[in-house]
mmCIF file of C-alpha atoms in Angstrom:
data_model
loop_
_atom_site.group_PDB
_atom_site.id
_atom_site.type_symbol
_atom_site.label_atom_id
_atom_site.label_comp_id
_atom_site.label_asym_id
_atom_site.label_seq_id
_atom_site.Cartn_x
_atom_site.Cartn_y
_atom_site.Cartn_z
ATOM 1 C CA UNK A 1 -5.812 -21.415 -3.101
ATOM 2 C CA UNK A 2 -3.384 -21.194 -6.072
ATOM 3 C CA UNK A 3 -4.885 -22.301 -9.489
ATOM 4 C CA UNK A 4 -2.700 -25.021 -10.849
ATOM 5 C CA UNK A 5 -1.857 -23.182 -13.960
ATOM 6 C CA UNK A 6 -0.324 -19.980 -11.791
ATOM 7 C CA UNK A 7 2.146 -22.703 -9.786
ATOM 8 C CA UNK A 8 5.318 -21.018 -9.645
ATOM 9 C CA UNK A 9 6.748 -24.457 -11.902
ATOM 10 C CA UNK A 10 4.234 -24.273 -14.650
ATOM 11 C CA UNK A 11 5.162 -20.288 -14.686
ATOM 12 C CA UNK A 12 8.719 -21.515 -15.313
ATOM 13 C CA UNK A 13 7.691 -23.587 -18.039
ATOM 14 C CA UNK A 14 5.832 -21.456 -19.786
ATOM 15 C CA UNK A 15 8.471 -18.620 -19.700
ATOM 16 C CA UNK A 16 10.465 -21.540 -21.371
ATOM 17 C CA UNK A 17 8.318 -21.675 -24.055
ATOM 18 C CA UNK A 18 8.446 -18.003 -25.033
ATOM 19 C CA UNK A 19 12.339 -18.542 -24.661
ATOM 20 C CA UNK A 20 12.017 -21.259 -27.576
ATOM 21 C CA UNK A 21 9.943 -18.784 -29.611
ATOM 22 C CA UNK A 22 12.390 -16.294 -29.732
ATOM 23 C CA UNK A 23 15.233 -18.505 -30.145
ATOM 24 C CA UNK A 24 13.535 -19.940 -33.605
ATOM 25 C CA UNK A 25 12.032 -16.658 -34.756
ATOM 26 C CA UNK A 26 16.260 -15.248 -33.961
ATOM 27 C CA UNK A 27 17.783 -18.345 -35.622
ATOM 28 C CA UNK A 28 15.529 -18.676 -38.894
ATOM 29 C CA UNK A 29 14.984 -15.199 -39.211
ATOM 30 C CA UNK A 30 16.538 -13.497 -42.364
ATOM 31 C CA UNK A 31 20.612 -13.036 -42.395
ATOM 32 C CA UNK A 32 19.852 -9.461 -42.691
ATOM 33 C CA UNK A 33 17.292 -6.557 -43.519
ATOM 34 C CA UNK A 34 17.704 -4.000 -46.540
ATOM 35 C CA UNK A 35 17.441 -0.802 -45.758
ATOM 36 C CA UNK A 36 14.176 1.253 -46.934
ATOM 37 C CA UNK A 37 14.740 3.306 -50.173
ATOM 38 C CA UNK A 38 13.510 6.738 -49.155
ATOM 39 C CA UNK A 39 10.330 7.865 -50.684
ATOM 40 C CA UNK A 40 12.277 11.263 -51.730
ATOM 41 C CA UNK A 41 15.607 11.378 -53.417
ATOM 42 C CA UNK A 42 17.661 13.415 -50.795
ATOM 43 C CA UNK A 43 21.743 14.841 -51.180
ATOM 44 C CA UNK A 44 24.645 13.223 -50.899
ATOM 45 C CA UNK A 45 25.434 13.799 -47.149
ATOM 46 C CA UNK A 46 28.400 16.524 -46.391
ATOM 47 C CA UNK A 47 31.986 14.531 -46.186
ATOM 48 C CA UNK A 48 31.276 15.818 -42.004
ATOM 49 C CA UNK A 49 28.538 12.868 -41.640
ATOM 50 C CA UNK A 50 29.631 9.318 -41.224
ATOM 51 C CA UNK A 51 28.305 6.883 -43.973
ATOM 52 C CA UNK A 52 25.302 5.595 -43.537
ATOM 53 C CA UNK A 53 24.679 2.213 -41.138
ATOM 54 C CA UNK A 54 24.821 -1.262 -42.594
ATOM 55 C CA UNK A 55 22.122 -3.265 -43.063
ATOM 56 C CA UNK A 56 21.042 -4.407 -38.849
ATOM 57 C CA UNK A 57 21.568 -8.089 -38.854
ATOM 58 C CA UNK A 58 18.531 -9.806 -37.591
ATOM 59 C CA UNK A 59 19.893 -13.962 -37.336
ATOM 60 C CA UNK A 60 21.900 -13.898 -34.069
ATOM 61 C CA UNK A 61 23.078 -17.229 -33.555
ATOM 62 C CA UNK A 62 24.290 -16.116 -30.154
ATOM 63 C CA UNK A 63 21.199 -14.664 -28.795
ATOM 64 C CA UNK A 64 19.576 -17.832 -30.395
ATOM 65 C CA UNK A 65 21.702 -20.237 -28.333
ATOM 66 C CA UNK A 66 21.473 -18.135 -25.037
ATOM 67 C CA UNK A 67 17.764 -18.643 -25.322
ATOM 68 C CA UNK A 68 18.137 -21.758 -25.693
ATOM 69 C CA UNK A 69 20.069 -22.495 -22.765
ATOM 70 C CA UNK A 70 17.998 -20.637 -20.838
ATOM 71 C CA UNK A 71 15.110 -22.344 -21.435
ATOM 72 C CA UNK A 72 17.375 -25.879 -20.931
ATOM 73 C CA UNK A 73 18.294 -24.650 -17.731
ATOM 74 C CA UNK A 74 14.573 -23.718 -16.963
ATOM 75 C CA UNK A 75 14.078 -27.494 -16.695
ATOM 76 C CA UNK A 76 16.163 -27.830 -13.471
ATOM 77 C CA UNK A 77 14.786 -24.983 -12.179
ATOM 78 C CA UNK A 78 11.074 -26.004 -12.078
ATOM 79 C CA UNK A 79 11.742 -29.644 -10.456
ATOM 80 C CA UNK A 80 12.872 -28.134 -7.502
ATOM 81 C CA UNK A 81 10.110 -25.658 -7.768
ATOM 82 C CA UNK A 82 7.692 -28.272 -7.225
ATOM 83 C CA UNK A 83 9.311 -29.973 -4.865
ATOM 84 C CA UNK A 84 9.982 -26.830 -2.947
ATOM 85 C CA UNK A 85 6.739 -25.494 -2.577
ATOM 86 C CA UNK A 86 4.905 -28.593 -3.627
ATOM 87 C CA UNK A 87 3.553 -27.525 -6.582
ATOM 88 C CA UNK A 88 3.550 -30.646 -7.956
ATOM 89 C CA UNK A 89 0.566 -31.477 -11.037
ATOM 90 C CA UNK A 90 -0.325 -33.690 -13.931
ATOM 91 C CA UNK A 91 -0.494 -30.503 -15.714
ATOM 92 C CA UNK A 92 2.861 -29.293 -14.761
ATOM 93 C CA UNK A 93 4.162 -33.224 -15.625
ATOM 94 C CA UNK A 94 2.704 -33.018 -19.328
ATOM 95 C CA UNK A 95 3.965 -29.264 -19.473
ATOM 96 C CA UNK A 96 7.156 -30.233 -19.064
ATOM 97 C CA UNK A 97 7.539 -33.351 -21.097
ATOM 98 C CA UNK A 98 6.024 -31.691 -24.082
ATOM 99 C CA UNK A 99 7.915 -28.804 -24.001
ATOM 100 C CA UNK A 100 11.029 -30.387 -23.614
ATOM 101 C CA UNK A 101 10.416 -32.643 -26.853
ATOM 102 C CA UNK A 102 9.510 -29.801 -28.776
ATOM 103 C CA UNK A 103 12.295 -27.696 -28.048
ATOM 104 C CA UNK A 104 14.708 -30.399 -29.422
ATOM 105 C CA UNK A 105 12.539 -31.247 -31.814
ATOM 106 C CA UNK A 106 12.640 -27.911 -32.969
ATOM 107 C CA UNK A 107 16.393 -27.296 -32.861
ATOM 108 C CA UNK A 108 16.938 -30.159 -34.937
ATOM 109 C CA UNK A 109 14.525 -29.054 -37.498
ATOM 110 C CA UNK A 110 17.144 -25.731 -37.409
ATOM 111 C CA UNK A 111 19.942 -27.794 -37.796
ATOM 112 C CA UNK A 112 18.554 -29.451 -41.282
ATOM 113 C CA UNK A 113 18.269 -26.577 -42.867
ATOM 114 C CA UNK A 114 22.042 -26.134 -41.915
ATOM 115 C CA UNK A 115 23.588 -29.466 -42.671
ATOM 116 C CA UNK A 116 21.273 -30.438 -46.095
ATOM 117 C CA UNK A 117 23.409 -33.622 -45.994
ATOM 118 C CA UNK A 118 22.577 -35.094 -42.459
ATOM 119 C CA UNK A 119 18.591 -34.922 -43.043
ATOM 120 C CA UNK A 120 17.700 -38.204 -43.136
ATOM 121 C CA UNK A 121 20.211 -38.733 -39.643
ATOM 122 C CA UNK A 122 18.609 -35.826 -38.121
ATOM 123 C CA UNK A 123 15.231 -36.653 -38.898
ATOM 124 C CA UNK A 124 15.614 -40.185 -37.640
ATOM 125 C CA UNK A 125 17.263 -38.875 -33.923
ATOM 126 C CA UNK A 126 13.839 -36.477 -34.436
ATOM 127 C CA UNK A 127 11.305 -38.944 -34.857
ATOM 128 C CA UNK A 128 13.290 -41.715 -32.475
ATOM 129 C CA UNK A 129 12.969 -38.933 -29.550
ATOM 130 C CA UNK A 130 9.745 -37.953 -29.961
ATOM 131 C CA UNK A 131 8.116 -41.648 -30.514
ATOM 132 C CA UNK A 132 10.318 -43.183 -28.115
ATOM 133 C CA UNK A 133 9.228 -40.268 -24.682
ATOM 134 C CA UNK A 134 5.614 -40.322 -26.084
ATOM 135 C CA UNK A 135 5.562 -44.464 -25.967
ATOM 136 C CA UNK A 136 7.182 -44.264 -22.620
ATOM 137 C CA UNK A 137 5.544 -41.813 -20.834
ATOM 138 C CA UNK A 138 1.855 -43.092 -22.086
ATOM 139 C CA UNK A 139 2.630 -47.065 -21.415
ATOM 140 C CA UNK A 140 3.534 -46.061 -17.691
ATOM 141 C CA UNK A 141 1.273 -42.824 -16.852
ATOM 142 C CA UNK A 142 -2.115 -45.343 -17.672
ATOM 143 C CA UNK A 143 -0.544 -47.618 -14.894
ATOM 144 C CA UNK A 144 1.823 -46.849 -12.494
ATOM 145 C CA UNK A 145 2.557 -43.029 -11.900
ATOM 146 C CA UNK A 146 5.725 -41.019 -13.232
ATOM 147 C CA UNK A 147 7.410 -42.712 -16.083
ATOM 148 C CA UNK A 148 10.559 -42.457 -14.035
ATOM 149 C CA UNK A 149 9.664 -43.953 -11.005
ATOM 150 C CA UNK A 150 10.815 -47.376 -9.856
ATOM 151 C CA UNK A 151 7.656 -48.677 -9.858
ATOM 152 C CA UNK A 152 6.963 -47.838 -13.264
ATOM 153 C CA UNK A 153 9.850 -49.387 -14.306
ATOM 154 C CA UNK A 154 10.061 -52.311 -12.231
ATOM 155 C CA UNK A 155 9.227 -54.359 -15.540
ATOM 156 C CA UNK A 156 11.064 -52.340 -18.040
ATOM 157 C CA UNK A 157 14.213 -53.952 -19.839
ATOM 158 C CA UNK A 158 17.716 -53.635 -17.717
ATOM 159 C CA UNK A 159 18.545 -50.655 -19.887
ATOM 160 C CA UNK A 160 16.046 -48.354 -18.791
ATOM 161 C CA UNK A 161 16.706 -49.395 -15.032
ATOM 162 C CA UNK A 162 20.206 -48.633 -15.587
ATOM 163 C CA UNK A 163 19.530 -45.354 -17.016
ATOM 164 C CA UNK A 164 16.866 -43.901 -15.048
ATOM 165 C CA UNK A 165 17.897 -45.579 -11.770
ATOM 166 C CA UNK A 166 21.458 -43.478 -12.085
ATOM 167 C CA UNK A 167 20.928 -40.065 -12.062
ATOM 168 C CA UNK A 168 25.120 -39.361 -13.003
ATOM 169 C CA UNK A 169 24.065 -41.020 -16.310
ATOM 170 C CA UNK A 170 20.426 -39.650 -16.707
ATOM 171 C CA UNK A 171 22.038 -36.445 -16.135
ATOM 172 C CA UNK A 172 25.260 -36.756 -18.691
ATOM 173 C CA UNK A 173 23.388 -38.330 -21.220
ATOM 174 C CA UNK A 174 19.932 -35.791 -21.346
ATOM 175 C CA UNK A 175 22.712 -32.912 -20.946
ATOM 176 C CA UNK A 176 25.434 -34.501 -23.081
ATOM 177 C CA UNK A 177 22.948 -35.334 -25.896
ATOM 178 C CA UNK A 178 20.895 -31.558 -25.277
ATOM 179 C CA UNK A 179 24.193 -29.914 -25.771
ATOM 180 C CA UNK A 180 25.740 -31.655 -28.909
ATOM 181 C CA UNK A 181 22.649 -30.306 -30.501
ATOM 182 C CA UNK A 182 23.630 -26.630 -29.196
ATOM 183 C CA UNK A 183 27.063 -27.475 -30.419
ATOM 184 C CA UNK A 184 26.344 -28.319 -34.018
ATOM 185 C CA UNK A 185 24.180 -24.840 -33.832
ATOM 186 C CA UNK A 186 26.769 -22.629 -32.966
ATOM 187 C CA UNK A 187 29.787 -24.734 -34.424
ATOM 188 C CA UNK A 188 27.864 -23.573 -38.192
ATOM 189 C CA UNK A 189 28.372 -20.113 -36.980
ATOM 190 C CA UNK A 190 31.480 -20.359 -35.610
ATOM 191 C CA UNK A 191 34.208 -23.315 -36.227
ATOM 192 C CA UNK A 192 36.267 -22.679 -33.965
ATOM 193 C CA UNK A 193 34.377 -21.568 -30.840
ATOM 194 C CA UNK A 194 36.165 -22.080 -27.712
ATOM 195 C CA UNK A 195 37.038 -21.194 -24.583
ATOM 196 C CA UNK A 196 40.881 -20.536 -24.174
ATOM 197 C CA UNK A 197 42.652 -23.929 -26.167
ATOM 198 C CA UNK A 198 39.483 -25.761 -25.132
ATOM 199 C CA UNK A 199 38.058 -25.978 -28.306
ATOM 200 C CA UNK A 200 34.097 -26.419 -28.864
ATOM 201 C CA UNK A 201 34.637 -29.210 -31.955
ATOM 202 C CA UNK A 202 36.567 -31.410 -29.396
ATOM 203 C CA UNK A 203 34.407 -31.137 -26.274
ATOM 204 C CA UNK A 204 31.331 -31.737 -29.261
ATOM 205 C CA UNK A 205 33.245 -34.935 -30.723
ATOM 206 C CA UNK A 206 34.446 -36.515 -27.668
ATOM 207 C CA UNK A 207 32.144 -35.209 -24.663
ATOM 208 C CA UNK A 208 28.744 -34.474 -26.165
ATOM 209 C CA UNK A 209 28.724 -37.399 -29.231
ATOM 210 C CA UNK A 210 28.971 -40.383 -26.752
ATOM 211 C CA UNK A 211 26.133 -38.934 -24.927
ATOM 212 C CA UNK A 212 24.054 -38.554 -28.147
ATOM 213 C CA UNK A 213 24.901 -41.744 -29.246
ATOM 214 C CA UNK A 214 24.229 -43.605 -25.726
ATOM 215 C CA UNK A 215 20.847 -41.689 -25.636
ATOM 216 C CA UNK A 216 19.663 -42.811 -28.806
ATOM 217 C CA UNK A 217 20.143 -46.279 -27.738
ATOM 218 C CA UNK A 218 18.398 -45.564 -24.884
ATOM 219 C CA UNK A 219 15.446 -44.475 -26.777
ATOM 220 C CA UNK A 220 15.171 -47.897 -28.773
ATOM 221 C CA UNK A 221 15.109 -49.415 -25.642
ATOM 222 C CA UNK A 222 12.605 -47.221 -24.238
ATOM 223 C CA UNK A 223 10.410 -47.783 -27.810
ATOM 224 C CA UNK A 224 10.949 -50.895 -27.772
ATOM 225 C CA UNK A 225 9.929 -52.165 -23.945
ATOM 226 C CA UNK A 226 7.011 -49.341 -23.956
ATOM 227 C CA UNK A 227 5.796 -51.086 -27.077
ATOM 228 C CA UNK A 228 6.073 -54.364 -25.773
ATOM 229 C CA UNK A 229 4.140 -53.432 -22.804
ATOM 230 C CA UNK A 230 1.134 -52.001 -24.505
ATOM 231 C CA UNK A 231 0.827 -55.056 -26.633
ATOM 232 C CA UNK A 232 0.934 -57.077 -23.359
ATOM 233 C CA UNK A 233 -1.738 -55.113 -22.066
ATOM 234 C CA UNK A 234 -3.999 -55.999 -25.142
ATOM 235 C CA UNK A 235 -3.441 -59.663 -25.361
ATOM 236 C CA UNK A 236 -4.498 -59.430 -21.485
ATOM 237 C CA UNK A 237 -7.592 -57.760 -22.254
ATOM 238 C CA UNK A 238 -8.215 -59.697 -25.073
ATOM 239 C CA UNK A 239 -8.018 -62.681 -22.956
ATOM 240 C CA UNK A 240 -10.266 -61.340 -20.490
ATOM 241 C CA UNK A 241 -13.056 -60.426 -22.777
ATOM 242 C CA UNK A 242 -13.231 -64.040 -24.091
ATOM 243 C CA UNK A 243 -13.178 -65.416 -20.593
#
């Protein structure tokens, strides 16, 4: 019998997570590293030898977003795991949820130090993600099963029906709103990334945006119903207790 930690899903996740690592340690690591002075004055070399090597550049905003990606992509990949060689676990579940909140969480913590002026905008989309899954997933775990199941959400505010009920716009908006973050990483680096006259800016400002901006408003909604049940819940044990 398999341990639950060694199912081939919760393997995928946690190669995710050492994906993330290196993709921070790449992108915040310094721009570049000087060169040792040597501990003995030596000659000039002979005009024969080539100049000495630059400094090796150690930030590599492409490796960065490739790991990144990967570890997106990851999150497709271990779904079907489970389902494929049911594998599925509450540990897996929580592995998943947490690691996909703190890998955007953590590329938007990047992207301040890269756009000073949008702090307080990133920060909110930050704290908006994180308190809106964490609401969601612990209002509906305590009663009903997976927070995206029907019956979890047969109570939950039209909104949140309409987006988890559709997968073509679960799947454009957690994509869509994944990727404008990716795009705001690499479009620092590189303005005018692009692929032929399909330009990365455009695809950012008219593809990726709308999906950012319909996913934040589907994380008030998710805040606000999962709060609204949990207070339910109290009144009704409130009202118990006295009866």
């Amino acid at each position: 019998m398999v341990h639950v930690c060694l199912y081939v899903p919760n393997l995928i996740g946690y190669a995710r997570i050492v994906l993330l690592f290196v993709c921070y340690a790449v992108a915040r690591a310094p721009a570049s590293a000087s060169p040792r002075a040597p501990r003995r004055p030596t000659p000039p070399p002979a005009p024969r030898f080539r100049p000495p090597h630059p400094a090796r550049r150690l930030r590599d905003w492409k490796l960065a977003a490739s790991c990144y990606m990967l570890s997106f992509a990851g999150d497709l990949f271990d779904g079907w795991a489970a389902r494929k060689f049911d594998q599925t676990s509450q540990f897996g579940y929580v592995l998943d949820m947490v690691t996909d909140r703190c890998a955007t969480t953590g590329l938007i913590s990047i992207l301040c130090g890269l756009y000073p002026k949008w702090i307080p905008s990133l920060l909110f989309c930050q704290m908006l993600d994180l308190g809106s899954h964490w609401y969601h997933m612990y209002s509906t775990s305590t009663e009903r099963g997976h927070h995206k199941s029907k019956e979890a959400l047969a109570e939950r505010n039209v909104v949140l029906r309409m987006y988890y009920g559709s997968y073509p716009l679960f799947a454009y908006l957690c994509v869509g709103a994944e990727f404008f973050w990716i795009a705001l990483y690499v479009l620092h680096y590189a303005p005018d990334f692009g692929v032929g006259p399909l330009r990365l800016a455009f695809v950012c400002r008219y593809g990726f945006a709308p999906a950012m901006a319909l996913k934040s408003v589907v994380n008030l909604a998710q805040f606000g119903s999962a709060a609204e049940n949990l207070a339910l819940r109290d009144m009704e044990k409130q009202g118990k207790k006295r009866n």
